[in-house]
Short mmCIF file of C-alpha atoms in Angstrom, two decimals:
data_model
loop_
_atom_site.label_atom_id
_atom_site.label_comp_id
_atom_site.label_asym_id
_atom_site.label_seq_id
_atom_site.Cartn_x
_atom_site.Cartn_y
_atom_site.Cartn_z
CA UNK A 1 0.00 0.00 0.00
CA UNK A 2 1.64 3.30 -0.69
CA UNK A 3 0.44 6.81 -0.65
CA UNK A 4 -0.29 10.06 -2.62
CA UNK A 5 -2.06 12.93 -2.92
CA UNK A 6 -3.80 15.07 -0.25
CA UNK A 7 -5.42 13.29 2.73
CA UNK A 8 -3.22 10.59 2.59
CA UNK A 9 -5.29 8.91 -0.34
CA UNK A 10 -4.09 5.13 -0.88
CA UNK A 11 -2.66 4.11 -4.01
CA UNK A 12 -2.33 0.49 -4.33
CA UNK A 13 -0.78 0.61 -8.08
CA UNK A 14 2.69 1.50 -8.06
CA UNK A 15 2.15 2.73 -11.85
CA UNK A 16 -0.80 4.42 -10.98
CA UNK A 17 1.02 6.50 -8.14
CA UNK A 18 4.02 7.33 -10.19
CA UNK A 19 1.71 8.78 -13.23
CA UNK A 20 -0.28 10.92 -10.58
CA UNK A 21 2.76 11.76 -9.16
CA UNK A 22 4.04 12.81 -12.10
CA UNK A 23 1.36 14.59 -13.54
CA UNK A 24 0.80 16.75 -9.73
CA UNK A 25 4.88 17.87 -9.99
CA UNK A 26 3.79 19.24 -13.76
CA UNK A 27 0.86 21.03 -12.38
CA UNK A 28 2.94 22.50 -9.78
CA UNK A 29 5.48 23.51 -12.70
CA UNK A 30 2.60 24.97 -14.81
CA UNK A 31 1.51 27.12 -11.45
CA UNK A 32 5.06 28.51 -10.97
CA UNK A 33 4.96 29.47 -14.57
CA UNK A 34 1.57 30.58 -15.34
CA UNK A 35 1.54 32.97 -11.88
CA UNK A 36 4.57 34.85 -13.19
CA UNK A 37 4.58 38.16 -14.59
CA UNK A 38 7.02 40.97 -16.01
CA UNK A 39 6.01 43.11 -13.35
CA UNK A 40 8.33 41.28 -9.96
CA UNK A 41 5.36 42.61 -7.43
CA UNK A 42 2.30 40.77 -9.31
CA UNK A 43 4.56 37.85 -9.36
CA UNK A 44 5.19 37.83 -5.64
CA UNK A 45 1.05 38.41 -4.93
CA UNK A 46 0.19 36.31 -7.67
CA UNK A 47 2.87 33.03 -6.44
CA UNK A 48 2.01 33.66 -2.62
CA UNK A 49 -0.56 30.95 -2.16
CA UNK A 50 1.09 29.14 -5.06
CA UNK A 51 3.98 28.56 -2.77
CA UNK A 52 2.08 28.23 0.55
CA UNK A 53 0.91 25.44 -1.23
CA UNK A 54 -2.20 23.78 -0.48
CA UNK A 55 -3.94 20.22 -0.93
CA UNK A 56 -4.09 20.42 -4.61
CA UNK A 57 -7.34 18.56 -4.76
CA UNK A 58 -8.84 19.28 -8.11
CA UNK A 59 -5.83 18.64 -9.53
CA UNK A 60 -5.51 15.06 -8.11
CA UNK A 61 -9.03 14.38 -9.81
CA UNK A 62 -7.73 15.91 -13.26
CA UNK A 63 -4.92 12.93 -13.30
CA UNK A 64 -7.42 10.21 -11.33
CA UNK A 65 -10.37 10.88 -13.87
CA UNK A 66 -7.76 10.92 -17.24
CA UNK A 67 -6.77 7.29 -16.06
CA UNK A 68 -10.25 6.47 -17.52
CA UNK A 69 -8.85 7.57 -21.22
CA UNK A 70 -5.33 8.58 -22.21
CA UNK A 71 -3.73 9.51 -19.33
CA UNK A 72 -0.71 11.55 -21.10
CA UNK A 73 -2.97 13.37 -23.57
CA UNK A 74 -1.69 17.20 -24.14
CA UNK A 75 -4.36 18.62 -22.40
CA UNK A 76 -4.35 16.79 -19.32
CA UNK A 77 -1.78 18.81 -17.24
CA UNK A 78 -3.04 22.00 -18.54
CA UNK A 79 -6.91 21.50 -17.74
CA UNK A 80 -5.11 21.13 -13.91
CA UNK A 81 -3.47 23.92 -14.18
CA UNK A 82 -6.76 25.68 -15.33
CA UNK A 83 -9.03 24.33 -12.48
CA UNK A 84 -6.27 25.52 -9.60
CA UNK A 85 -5.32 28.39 -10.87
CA UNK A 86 -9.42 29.09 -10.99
CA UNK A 87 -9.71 27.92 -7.31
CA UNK A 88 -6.75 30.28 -6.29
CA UNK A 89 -8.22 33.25 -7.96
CA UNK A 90 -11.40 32.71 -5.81
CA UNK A 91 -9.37 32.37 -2.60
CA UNK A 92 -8.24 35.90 -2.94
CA UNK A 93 -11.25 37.50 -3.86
CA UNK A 94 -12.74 35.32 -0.49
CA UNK A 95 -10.66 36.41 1.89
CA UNK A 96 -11.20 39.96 1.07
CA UNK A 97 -15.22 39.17 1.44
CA UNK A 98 -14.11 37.19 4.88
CA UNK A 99 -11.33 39.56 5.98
CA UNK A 100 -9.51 36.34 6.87
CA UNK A 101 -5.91 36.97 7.87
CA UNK A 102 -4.76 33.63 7.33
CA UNK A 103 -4.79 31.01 4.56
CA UNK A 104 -2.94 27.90 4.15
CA UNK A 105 -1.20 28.69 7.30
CA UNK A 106 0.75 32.18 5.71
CA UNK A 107 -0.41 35.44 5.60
CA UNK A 108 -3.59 36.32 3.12
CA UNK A 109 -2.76 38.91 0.62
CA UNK A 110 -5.30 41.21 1.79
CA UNK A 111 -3.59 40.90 5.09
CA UNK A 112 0.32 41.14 3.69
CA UNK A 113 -0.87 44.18 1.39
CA UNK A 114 -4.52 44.70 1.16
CA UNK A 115 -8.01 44.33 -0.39
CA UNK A 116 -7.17 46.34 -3.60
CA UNK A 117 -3.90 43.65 -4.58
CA UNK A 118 -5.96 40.54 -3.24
CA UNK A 119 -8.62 41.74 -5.33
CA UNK A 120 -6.63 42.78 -8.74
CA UNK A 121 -4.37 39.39 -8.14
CA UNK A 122 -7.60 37.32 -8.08
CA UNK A 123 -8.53 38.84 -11.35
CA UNK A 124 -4.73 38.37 -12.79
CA UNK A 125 -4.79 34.62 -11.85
CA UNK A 126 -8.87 34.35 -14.02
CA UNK A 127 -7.02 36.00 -16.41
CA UNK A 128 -3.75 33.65 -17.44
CA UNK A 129 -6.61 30.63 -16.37
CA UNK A 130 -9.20 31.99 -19.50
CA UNK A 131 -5.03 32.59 -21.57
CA UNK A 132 -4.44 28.55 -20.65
CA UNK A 133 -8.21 27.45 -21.95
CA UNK A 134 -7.75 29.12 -25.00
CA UNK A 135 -5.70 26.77 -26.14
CA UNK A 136 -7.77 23.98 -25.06
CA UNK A 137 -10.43 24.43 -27.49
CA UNK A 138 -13.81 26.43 -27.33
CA UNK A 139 -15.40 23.22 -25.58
CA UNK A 140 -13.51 23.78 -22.86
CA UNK A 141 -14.27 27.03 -22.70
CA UNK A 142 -17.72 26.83 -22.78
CA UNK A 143 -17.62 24.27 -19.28
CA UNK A 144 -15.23 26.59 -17.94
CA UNK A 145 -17.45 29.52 -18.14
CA UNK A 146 -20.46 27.62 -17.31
CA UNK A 147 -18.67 26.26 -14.04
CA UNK A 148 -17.83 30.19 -13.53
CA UNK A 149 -21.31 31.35 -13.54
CA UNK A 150 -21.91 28.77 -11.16
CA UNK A 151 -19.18 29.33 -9.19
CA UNK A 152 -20.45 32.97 -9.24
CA UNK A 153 -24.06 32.51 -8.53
CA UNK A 154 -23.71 30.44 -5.45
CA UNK A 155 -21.62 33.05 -4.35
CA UNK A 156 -24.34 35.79 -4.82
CA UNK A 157 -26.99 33.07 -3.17
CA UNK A 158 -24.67 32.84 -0.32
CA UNK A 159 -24.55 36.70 0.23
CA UNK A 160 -28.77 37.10 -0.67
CA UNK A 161 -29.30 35.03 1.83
CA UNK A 162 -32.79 32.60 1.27
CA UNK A 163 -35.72 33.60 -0.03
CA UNK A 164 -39.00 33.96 2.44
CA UNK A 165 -40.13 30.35 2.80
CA UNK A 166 -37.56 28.93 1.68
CA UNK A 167 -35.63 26.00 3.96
CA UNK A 168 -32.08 27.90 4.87
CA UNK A 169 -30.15 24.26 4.48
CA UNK A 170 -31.48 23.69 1.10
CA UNK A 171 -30.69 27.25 0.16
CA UNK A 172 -27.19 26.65 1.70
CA UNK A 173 -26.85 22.93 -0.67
CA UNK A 174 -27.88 24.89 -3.20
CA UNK A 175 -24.87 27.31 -2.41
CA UNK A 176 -22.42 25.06 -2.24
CA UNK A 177 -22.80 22.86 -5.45
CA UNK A 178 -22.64 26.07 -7.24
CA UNK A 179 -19.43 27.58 -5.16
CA UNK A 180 -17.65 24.21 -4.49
CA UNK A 181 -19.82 21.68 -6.38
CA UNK A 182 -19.19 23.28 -9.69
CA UNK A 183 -15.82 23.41 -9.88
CA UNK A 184 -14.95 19.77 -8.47
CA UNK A 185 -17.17 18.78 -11.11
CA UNK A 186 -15.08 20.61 -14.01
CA UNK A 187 -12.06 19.08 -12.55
CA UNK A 188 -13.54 15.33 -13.41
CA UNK A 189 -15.13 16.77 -16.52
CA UNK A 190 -11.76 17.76 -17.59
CA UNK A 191 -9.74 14.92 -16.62
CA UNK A 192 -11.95 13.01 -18.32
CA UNK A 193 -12.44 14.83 -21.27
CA UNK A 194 -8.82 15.96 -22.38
CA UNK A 195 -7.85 11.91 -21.52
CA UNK A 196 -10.65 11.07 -24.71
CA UNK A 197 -12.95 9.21 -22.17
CA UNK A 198 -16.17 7.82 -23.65
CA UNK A 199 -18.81 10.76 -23.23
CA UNK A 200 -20.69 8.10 -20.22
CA UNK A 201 -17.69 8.08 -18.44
CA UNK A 202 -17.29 11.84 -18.64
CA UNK A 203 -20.79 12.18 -17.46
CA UNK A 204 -20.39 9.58 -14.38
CA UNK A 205 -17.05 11.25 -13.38
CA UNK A 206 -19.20 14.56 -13.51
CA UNK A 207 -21.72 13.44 -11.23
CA UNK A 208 -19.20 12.35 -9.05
CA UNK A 209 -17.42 15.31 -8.91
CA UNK A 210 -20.28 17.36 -7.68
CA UNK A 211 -21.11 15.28 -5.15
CA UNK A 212 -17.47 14.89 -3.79
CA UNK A 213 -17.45 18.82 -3.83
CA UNK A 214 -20.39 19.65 -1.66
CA UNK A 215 -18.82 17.10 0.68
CA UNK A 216 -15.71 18.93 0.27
CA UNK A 217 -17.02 21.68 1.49
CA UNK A 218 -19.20 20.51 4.36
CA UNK A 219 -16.27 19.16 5.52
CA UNK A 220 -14.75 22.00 5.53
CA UNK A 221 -17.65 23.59 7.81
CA UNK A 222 -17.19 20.88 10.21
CA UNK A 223 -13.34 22.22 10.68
CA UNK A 224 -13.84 25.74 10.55
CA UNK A 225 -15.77 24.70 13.97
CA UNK A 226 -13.81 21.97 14.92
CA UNK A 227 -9.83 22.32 14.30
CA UNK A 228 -7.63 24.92 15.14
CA UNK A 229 -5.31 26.75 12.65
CA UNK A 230 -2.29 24.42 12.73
CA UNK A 231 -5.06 21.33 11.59
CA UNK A 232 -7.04 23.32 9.04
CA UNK A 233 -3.60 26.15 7.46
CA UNK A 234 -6.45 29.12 8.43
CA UNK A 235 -8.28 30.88 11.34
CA UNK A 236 -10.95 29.27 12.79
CA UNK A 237 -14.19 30.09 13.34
CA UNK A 238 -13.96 32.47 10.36
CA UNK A 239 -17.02 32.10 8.88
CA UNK A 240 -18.59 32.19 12.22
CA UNK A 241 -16.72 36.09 12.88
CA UNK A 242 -18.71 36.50 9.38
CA UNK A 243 -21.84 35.87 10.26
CA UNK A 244 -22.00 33.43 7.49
CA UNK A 245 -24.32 30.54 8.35
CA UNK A 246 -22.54 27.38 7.34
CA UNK A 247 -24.20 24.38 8.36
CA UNK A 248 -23.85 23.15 11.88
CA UNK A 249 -25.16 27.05 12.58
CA UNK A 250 -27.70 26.15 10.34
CA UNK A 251 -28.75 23.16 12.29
CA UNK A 252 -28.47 24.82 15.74
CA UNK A 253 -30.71 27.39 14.54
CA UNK A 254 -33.33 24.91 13.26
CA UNK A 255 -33.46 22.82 16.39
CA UNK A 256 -33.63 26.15 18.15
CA UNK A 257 -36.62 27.13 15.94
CA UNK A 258 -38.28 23.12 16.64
CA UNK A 259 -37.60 22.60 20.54
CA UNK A 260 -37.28 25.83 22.07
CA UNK A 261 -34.80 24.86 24.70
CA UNK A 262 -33.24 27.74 26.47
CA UNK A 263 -29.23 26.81 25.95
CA UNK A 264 -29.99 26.95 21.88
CA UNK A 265 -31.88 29.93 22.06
CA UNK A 266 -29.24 31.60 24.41
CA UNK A 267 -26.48 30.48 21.66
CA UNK A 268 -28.17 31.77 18.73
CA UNK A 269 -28.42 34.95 20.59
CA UNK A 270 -24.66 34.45 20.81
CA UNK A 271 -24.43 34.17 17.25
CA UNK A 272 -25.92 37.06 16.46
CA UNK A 273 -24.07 39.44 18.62
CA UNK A 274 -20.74 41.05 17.54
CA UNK A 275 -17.85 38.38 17.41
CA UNK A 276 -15.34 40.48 16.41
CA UNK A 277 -15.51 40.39 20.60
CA UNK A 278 -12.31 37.67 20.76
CA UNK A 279 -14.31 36.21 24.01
CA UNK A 280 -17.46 36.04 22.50
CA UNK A 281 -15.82 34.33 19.33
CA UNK A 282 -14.18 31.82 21.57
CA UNK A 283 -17.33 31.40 24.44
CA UNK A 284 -19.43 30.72 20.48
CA UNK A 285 -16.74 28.10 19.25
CA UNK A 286 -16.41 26.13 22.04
CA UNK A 287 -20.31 25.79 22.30
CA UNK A 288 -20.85 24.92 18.90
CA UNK A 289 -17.99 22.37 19.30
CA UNK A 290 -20.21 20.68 22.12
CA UNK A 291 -23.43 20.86 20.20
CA UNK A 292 -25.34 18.04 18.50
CA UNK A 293 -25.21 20.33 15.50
CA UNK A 294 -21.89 19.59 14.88
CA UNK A 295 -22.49 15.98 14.53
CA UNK A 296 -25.37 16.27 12.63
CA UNK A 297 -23.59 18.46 10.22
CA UNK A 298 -20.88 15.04 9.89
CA UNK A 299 -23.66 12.94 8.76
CA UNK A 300 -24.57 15.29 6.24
CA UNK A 301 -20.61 15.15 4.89
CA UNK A 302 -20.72 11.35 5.05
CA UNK A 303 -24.13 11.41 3.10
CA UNK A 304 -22.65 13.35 0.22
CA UNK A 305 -19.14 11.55 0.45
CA UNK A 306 -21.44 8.24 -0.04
CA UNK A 307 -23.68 9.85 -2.62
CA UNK A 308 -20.42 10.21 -4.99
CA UNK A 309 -18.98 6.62 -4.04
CA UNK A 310 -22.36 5.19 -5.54
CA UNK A 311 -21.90 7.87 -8.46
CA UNK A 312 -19.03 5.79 -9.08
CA UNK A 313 -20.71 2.61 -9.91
CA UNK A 314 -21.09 2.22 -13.69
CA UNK A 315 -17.05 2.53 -14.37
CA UNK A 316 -15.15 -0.17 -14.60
CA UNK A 317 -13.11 -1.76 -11.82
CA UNK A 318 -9.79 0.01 -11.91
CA UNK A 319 -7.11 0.98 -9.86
CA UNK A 320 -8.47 4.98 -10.71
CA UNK A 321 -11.93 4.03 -9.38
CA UNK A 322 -10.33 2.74 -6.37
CA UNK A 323 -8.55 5.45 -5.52
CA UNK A 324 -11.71 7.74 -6.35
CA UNK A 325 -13.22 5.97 -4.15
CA UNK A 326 -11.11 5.94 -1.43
CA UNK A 327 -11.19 10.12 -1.56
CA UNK A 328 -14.77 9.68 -0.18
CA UNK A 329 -13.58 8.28 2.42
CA UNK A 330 -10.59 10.49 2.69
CA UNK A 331 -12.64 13.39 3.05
CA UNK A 332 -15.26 11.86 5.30
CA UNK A 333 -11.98 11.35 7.52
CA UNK A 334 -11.32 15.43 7.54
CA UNK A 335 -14.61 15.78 9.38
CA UNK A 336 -13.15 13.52 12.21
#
């Protein structure tokens, strides 16, 4: 058994992990090259989560879903390039919405300089991603931009907030197959695609995709409650300083809302007082890390993670589908 990838994913094909391998160092390459610039400053804002590094996630699918088709196909590597470049670009423009101060354990850039570089660097990184699909073909442009708009609109969704009458935890699924969902998706889609995978294969590893990103992200949630900044590379409880109601605060607030009971109610109130207060941030964290919410917010990651293992089931039995399967698992794991 040997290892690779983020979460520790198993590999049990030594070929398999030396491909992968292979094809992650290129990405990295294409990052370096792709975030540099004539002007040394954009180079330095535009490399500075490049180099913090980072899980590379999307990526890994890229290679795992081109194992269903031509693995070494020219447009492989690229498509990888496209999809984290993409993701990096949105993790600028997000921590200027958050005003987080750290990501990926470093520094943001809105914290090292401010809003106006994390901003414009965000935009710089779109910009050498749309340079990259250009050469791709206008196919993948089109899934690009579609994933964008997606990407986009759960983003607005998020900020809108739900509709009257509408149930704030499907509004908040909603949010996150667009934000997260969307762009997982591409990165099978892609993988797939560029490898010359039968058009049912690029579908299923689709499907998949969107499913593994909403678990992603949940699981995220859970650790933006539950770890502290050495486990998770950012500041916990971020969201929460935000006011933004990920899902365990989404469940509190319901069971609040059902049963009435006075210690919910009291930490709702909690909630929705200022937590820019560093005791009131704390007192709210370490009462949402002792809530039932919390759990309940788990089985929800676990019920997406399983919802993309049984995505999974038309493709052939391969050492890729293994390993696809394994990252449900892997990121069930991240949500303890």
């Amino acid at each position: 058994m040997t290892v690779v990838g983020p979460f520790g994913l198993n590999v049990r094909d030594q070929a398999l992990e030396a491909d992968v391998q292979a094809g992650l160092v290129a990405v990295e390459e294409g990052l370096l090259e792709a975030t540099k610039s004539e002007v040394p400053f954009i180079t330095e804002a535009a490399q500075h989560l490049v180099r913090a590094g980072g899980k590379r996630f999307r990526p890994l699918l890229v290679m795992l879903a081109a194992r269903f088709g031509d693995p070494s196909a020219p447009g492989v590597v690229p498509s990888a390039v496209v999809v984290e470049l993409t993701h990096l670009a949105t993790l600028y423009h997000d921590d200027v919405m958050d005003e987080a101060a750290v990501r990926r354990g470093v520094d943001s850039v809105n914290t090292r300089w401010d809003n106006s570089v994390a901003v414009l660097t965000g935009d710089f990184l779109f910009a050498r991603a749309s340079q990259i699909l250009a050469d791709l073909g206008p196919e993948a442009v089109r899934v690009q931009a579609l994933a964008f708009e997606r990407l986009v609109t759960g983003q607005i969704l998020e900020t809108a907030g739900p509709v009257d009458g509408r149930d704030p935890v499907e509004h908040y699924l909603e949010v996150l197959s667009g934000k997260t969902g969307a762009l997982v998706a591409v990165s099978c889609r892609f993988g797939a695609m560029m490898s010359g995978a039968d058009e049912q294969v690029v579908d299923v590893l689709t499907q998949y995709g969107e499913r593994l990103g909403v678990a992603f992200q949940l699981a995220d949630d859970v650790l933006d409650i539950a770890s502290d900044s050495h486990e998770s590379g950012k500041t916990p409880g971020t969201d929460l300083r935000e006011g933004i109601p990920t899902l365990p605060v989404l469940h509190l607030r319901e069971q609040a809302a059902r049963l009435g009971l006075p210690e919910d109610v009291a930490l709702c109130e909690l909630l929705d007082s200022d937590l820019s207060d560093d005791t009131r941030h704390s007192e709210a964290l370490a009462a949402l890390r002792a809530h039932p919410a919390l759990e309940q917010a788990r089985r929800d990651t676990v019920r997406y993670a399983e919802e993309a293992r049984a995505a999974l089931a038309p493709l052939p039995d391969c050492d890729a589908k293994a390993a696809l399967t394994e990252l449900c698992d892997a990121v069930v794991h991240r949500a303890g």
